[in-house]
Coordinates of C-alpha atoms in Angstrom, one line a residue:
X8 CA 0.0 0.0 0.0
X9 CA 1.5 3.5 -0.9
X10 CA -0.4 5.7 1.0
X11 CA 0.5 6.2 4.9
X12 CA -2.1 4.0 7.6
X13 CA -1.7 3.4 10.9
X14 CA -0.7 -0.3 12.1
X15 CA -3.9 -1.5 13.1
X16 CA -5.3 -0.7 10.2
X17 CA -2.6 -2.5 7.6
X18 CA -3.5 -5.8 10.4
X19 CA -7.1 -5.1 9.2
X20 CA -6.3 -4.7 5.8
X21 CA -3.8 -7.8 5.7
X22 CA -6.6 -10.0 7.0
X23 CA -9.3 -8.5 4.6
X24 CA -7.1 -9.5 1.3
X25 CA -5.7 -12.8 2.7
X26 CA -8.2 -14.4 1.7
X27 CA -10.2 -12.3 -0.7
X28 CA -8.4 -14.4 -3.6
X29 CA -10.3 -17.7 -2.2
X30 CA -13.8 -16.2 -1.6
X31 CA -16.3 -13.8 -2.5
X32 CA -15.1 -11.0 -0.2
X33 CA -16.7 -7.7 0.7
X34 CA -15.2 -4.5 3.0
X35 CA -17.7 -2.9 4.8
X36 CA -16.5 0.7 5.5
X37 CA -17.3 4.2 7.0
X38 CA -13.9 5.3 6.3
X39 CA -13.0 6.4 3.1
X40 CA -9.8 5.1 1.7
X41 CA -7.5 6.8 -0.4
X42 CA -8.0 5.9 -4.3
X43 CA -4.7 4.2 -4.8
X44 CA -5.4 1.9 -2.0
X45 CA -9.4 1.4 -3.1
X46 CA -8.1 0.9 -6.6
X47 CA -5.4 -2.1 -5.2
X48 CA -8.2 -3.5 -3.1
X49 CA -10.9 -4.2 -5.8
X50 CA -8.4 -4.5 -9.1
X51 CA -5.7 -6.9 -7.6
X52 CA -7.7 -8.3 -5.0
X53 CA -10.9 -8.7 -5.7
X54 CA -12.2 -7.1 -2.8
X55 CA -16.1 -5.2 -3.2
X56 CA -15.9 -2.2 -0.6
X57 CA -19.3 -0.7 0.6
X58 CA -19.2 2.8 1.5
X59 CA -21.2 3.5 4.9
X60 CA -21.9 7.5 5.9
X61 CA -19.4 8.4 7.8
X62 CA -19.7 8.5 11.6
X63 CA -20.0 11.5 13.4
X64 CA -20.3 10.7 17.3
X65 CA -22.3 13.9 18.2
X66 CA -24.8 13.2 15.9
X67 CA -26.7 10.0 16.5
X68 CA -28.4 10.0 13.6
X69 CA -25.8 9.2 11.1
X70 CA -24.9 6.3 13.3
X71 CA -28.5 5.2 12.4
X72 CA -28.2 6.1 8.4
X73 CA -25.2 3.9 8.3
X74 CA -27.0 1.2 10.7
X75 CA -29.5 1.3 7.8
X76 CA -27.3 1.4 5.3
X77 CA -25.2 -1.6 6.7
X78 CA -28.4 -3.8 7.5
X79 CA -29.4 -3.2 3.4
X80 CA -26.4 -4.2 2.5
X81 CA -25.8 -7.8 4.7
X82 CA -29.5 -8.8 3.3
X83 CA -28.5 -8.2 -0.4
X84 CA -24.7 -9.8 0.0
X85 CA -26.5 -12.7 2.1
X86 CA -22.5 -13.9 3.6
X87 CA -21.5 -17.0 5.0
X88 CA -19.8 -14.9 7.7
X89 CA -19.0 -11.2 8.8
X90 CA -15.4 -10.8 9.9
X91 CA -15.8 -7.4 12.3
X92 CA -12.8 -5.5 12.6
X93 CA -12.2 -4.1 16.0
X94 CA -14.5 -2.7 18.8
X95 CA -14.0 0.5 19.7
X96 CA -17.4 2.7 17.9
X97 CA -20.8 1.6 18.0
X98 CA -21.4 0.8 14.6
X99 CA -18.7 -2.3 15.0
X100 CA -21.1 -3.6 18.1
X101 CA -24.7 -3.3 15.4
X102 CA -22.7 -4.6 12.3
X103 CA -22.2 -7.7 14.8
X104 CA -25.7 -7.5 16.0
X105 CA -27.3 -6.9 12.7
X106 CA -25.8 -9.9 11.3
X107 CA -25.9 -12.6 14.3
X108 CA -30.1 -11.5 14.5
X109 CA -30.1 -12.6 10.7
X110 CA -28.5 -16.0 11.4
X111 CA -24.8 -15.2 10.1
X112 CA -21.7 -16.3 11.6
X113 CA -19.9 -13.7 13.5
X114 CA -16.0 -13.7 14.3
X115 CA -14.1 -10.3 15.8
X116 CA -10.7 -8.9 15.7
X117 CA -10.1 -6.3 18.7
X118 CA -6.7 -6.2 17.3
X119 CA -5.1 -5.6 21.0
X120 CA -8.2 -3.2 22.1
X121 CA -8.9 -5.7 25.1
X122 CA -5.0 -5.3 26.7
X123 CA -5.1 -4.2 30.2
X124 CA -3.0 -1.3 29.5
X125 CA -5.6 0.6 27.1
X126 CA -8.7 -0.7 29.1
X127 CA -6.7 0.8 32.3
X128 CA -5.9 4.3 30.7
X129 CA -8.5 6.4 32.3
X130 CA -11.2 3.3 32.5
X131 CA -13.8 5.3 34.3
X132 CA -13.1 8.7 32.1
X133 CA -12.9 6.7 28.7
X134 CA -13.2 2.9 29.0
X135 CA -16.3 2.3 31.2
X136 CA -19.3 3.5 29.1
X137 CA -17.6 2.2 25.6
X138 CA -17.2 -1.0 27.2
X139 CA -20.7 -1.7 29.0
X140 CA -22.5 -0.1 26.2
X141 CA -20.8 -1.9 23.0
X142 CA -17.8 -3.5 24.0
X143 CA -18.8 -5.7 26.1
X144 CA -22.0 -7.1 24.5
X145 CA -20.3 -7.2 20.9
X146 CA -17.1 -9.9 21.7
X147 CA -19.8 -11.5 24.3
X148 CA -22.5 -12.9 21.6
X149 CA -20.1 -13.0 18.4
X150 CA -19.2 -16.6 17.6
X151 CA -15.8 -16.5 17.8
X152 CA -13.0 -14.4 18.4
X153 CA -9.8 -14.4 16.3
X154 CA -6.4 -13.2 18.2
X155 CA -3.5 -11.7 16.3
X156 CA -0.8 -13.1 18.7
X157 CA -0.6 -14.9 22.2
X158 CA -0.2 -11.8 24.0
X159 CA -3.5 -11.1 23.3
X160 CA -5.2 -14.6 23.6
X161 CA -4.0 -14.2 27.0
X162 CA -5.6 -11.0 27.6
X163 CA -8.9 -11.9 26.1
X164 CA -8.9 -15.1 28.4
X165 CA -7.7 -12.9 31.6
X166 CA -11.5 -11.4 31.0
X167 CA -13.3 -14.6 32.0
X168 CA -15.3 -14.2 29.3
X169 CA -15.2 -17.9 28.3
X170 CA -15.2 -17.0 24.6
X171 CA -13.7 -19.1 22.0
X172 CA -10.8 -17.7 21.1
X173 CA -8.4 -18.8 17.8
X174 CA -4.9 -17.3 17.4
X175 CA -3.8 -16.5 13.9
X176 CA -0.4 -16.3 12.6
X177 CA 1.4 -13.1 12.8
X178 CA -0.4 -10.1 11.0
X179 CA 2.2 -7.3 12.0
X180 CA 2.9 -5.1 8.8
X181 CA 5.1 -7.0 6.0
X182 CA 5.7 -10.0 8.7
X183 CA 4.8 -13.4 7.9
X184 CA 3.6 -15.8 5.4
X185 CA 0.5 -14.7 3.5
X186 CA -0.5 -18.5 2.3
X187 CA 0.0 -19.5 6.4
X188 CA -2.1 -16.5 7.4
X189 CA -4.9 -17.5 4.7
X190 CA -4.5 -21.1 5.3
X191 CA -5.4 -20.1 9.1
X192 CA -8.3 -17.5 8.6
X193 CA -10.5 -20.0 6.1
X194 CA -9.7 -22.9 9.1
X195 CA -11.0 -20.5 11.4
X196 CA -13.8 -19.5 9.5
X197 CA -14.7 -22.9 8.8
X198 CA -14.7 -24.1 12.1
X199 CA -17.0 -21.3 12.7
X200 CA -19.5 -22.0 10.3
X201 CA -19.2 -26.0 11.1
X202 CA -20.0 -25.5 14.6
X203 CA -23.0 -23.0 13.8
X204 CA -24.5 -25.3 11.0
X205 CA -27.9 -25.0 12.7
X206 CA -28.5 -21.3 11.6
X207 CA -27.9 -22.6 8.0
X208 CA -29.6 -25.7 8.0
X209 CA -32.5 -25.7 5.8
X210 CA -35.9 -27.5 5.9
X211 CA -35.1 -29.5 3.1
X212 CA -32.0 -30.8 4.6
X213 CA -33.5 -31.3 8.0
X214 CA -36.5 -33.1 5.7
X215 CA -34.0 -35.6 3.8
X216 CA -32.5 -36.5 6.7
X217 CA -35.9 -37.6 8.1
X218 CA -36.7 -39.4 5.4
X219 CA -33.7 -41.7 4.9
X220 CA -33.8 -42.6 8.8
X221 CA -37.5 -43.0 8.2
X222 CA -36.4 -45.5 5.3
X223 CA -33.9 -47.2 7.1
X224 CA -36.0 -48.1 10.2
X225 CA -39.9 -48.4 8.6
X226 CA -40.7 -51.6 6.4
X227 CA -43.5 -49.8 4.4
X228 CA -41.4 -46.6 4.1
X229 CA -42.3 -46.7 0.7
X230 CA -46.0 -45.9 1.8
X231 CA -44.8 -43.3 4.7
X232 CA -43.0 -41.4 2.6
X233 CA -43.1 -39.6 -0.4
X234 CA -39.7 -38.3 -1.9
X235 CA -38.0 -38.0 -5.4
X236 CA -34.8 -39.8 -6.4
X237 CA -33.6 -36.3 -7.7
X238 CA -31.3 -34.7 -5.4
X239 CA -32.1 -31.0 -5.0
X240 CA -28.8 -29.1 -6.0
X241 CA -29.5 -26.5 -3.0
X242 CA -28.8 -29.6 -0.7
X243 CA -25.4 -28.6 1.4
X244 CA -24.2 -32.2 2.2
X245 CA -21.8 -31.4 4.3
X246 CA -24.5 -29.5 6.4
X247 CA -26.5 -32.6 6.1
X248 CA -23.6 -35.0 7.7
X249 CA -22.8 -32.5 10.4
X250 CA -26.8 -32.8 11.3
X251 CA -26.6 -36.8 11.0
X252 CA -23.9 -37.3 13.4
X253 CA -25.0 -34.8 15.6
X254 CA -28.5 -36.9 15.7
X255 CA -26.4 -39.9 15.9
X256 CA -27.8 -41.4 12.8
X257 CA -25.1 -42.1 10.4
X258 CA -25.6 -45.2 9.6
X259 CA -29.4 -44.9 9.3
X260 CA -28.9 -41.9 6.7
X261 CA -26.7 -43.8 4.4
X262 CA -29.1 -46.9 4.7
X263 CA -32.3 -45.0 4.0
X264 CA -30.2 -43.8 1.4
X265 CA -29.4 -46.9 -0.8
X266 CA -33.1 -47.9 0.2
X267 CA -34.4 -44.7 -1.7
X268 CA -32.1 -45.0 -4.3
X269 CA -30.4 -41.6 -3.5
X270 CA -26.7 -40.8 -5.0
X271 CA -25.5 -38.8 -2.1
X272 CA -21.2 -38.1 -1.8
X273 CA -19.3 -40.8 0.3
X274 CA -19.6 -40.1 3.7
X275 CA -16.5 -39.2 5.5
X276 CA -15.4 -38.9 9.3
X277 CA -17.5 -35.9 10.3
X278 CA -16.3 -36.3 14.0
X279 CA -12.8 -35.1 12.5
X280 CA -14.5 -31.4 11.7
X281 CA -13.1 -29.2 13.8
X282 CA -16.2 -27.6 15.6
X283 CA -16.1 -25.8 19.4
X284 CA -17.9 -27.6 21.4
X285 CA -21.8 -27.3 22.1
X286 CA -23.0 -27.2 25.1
X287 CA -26.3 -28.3 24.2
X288 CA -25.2 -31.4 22.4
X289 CA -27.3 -34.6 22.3
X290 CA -26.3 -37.5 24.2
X291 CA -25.1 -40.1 21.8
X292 CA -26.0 -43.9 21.7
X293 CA -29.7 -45.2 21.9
X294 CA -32.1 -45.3 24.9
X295 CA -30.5 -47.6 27.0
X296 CA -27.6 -45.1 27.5
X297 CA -29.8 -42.0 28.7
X298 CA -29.9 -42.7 32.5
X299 CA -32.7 -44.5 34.0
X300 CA -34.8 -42.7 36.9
X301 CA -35.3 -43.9 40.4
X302 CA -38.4 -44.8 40.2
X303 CA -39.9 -48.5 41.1
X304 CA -41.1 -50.5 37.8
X305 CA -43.8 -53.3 38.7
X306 CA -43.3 -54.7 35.2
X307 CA -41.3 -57.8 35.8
X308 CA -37.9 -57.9 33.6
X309 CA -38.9 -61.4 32.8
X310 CA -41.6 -59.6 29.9
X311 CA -38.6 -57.9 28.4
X312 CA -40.8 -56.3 25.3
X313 CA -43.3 -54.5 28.2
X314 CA -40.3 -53.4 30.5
X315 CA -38.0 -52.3 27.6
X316 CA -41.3 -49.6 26.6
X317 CA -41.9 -48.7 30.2
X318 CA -38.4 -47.9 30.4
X319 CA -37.9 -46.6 27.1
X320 CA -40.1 -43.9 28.0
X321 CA -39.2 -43.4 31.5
X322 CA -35.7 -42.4 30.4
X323 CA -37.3 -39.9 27.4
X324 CA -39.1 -38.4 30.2
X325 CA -36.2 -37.9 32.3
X326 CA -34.1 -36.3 29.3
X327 CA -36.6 -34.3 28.1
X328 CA -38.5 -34.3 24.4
X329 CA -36.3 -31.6 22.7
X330 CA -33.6 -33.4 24.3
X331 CA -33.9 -36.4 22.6
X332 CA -31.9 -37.2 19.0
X333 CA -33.7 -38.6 16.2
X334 CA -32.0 -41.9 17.5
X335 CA -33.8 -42.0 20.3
X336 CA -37.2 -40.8 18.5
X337 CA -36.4 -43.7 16.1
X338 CA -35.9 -46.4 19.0
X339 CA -39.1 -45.1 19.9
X340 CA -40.8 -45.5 17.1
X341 CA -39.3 -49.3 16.4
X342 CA -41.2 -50.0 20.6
X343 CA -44.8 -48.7 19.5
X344 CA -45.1 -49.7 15.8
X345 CA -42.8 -52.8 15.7
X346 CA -43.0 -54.4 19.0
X347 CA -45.8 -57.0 20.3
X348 CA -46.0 -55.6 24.0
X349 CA -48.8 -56.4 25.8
X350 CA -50.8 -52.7 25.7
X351 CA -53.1 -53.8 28.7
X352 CA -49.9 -54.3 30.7
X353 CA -48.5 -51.3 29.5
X354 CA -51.0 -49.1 29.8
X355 CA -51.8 -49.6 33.3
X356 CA -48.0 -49.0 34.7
X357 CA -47.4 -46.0 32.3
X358 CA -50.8 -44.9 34.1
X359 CA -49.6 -45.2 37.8
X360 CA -46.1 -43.9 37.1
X361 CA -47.9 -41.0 35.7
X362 CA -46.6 -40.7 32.1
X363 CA -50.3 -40.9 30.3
X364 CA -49.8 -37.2 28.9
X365 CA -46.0 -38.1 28.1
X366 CA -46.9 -40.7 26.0
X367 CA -49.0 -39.0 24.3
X368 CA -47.4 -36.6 23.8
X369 CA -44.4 -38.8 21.9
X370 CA -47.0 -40.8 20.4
X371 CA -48.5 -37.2 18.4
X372 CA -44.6 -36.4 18.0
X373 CA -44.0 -39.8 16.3
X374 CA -47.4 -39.5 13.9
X375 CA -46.1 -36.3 12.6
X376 CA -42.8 -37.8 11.8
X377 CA -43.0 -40.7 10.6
X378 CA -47.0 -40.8 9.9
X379 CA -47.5 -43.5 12.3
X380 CA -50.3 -45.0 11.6
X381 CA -53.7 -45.0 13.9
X382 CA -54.3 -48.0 15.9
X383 CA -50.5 -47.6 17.4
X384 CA -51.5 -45.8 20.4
X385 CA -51.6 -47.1 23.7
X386 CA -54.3 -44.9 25.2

């Protein structure tokens, strides 16, 4: 770059292009840049920059003509992921907001503005409204966090704000290796977008998933199901195996796929993906690992079809419907159409243990999925 910038903002830059040359990139600003360095960005980079009105911090309302401006433009570019750079206006902290409340992938770069020594410079002068007002709340909710050395890995996890945090080769002006540091960024972005697959996951996908395990595990599925053998090209497999495993149905998808007659890509180690890990992840494993509750079953072991659906639906209870995977639903599904359990005997212990309205309930739950037909029910 020819003209004169300040360091932080050749970090910024240096990220920006890295890997503008392996995806559709595009620089959301409120700065102007100087015309050589515009011209470099979009003719040898491929960069798209977005002018935003510039800021003005004693008028509120051009904060709000850009806010406008910027929430037109992330619902016409539609990205995978917004890269915010830095944190220290308000217009960083509702580019963030803007596009996590759409459903995109967020990662920020403070580029050193969370060291102790400029958060301690006149804190309650300078620091302390910044920081509770947009600070705070922006590196709190963004996906990830992306450090440009240790040094400030360490101060980000000195906050305690139990953030993910990923440390990126180093960005210092002229320093490094370009094909390291873009090697680096797309892992990084990857690994957010794998472990936030949910917000991208479409009904379709969630539907053809449903349908193979449906396939797999129903011996009229031909009659439960209706489905073409044409693959919709919007299908994003690898959304679609992330989904699987995380349901714990695998195996079930690729045999409801052969049994369909479905082409889909061979299936590799999705529990090699790097992903952060989710705290509201689904047990894996079938019923029989969920735990059992404390509670005293009259139905002798000795009828092993009538005590495997009294417990079967003692331990859904006890993990909760939204808790279950489709596994479990699936297991489920296999007790009440498949298996010859005396409903009598059932019935009555489901009764005094109090689960009438829970079976119901899983019994409407498995109609809708898998159109169970009538004459299944217990009650």
């Amino acid at each position: 770059m020819s003209a004169k910038i300040g360091s932080q903002s050749r970090m910024m830059l240096r990220l920006v292009t890295s890997v503008s040359r392996q995806a559709e990139s595009y620089l959301l600003t409120s700065t102007p840049l100087a015309k050589d360095i515009e011209q470099q960005l979009v003719q040898v980079y491929g960069l798209k920059v977005v002018y935003l009105p510039q800021l003005s911090m004693s008028n509120p309302f051009r904060i709000y003509e850009a806010w406008k401006e910027m929430k037109k433009a992330v619902q016409v570019i539609q990205p995978d992921l917004v890269h915010v750079h830095g944190a220290w206006n308000p217009l960083l902290y509702l580019m963030e907001l803007t596009a996590r409340k759409n459903g995109y992938v967020t990662c920020v770069s403070t580029y050193g503005g969370m060291a102790p020594e400029i958060l301690n410079t006149e804190f309650f002068k300078k620091r302390m409204l910044p920081l509770l007002f947009y600070q705070a709340p922006l590196i709190r909710h963004s996906t990830s966090l992306l450090a440009i050395n240790e040094k400030e890995w360490e101060d980000i996890r000195n906050l305690n704000l139990k953030k993910r945090v990923e440390i990126l080769p180093e960005i210092t002006s002229g320093a490094g290796n370009n094909e390291v540091l873009s090697e680096a960024l797309l892992a990084a972005y990857r690994k957010a977008i794998d472990s936030s697959y949910k917000r991208f996951l479409t009904a379709d996908e969630e539907l053809f998933v449903e349908r193979c395990v449906i396939a797999a595990s129903t011996k009229d599925a031909g009659e439960t199901t209706a489905h073409s053998r044409r693959l919709d090209d919007s299908l994003s497999f690898r959304r679609i195996f992330l989904y699987a495993y995380d349901e714990d149905v695998m195996e079930l998808l690729h045999a409801g796929a052969l049994n369909l007659s479905y082409q889909i890509p061979t299936i590799h180690n999705v529990g090699d993906i790097p992903r952060y890990a989710d705290k509201k992840a689904k047990r894996k494993g079938g019923l029989q690992q969920l735990p059992l509750p404390v509670r005293k079953i009259k139905v002798s072991e000795d009828n092993p079809l009538e005590y495997n659906a009294v417990s079967a639906l003692l331990r859904a209870q006890k993990e909760g419907i939204k808790r279950l995977s489709l596994r479990h639903k699936t297991e489920l599904y296999d007790i009440f159409r498949n298996q010859d359990f005396d409903e009598g005997v059932v019935g009555a212990e489901l009764s005094r243990l109090r689960l009438k309205r829970f079976t119901k309930k899983i019994q409407n739950m498995l109609h809708e999925m898998y159109n169970m037909p009538v004459g299944y029910d217990i009650f």
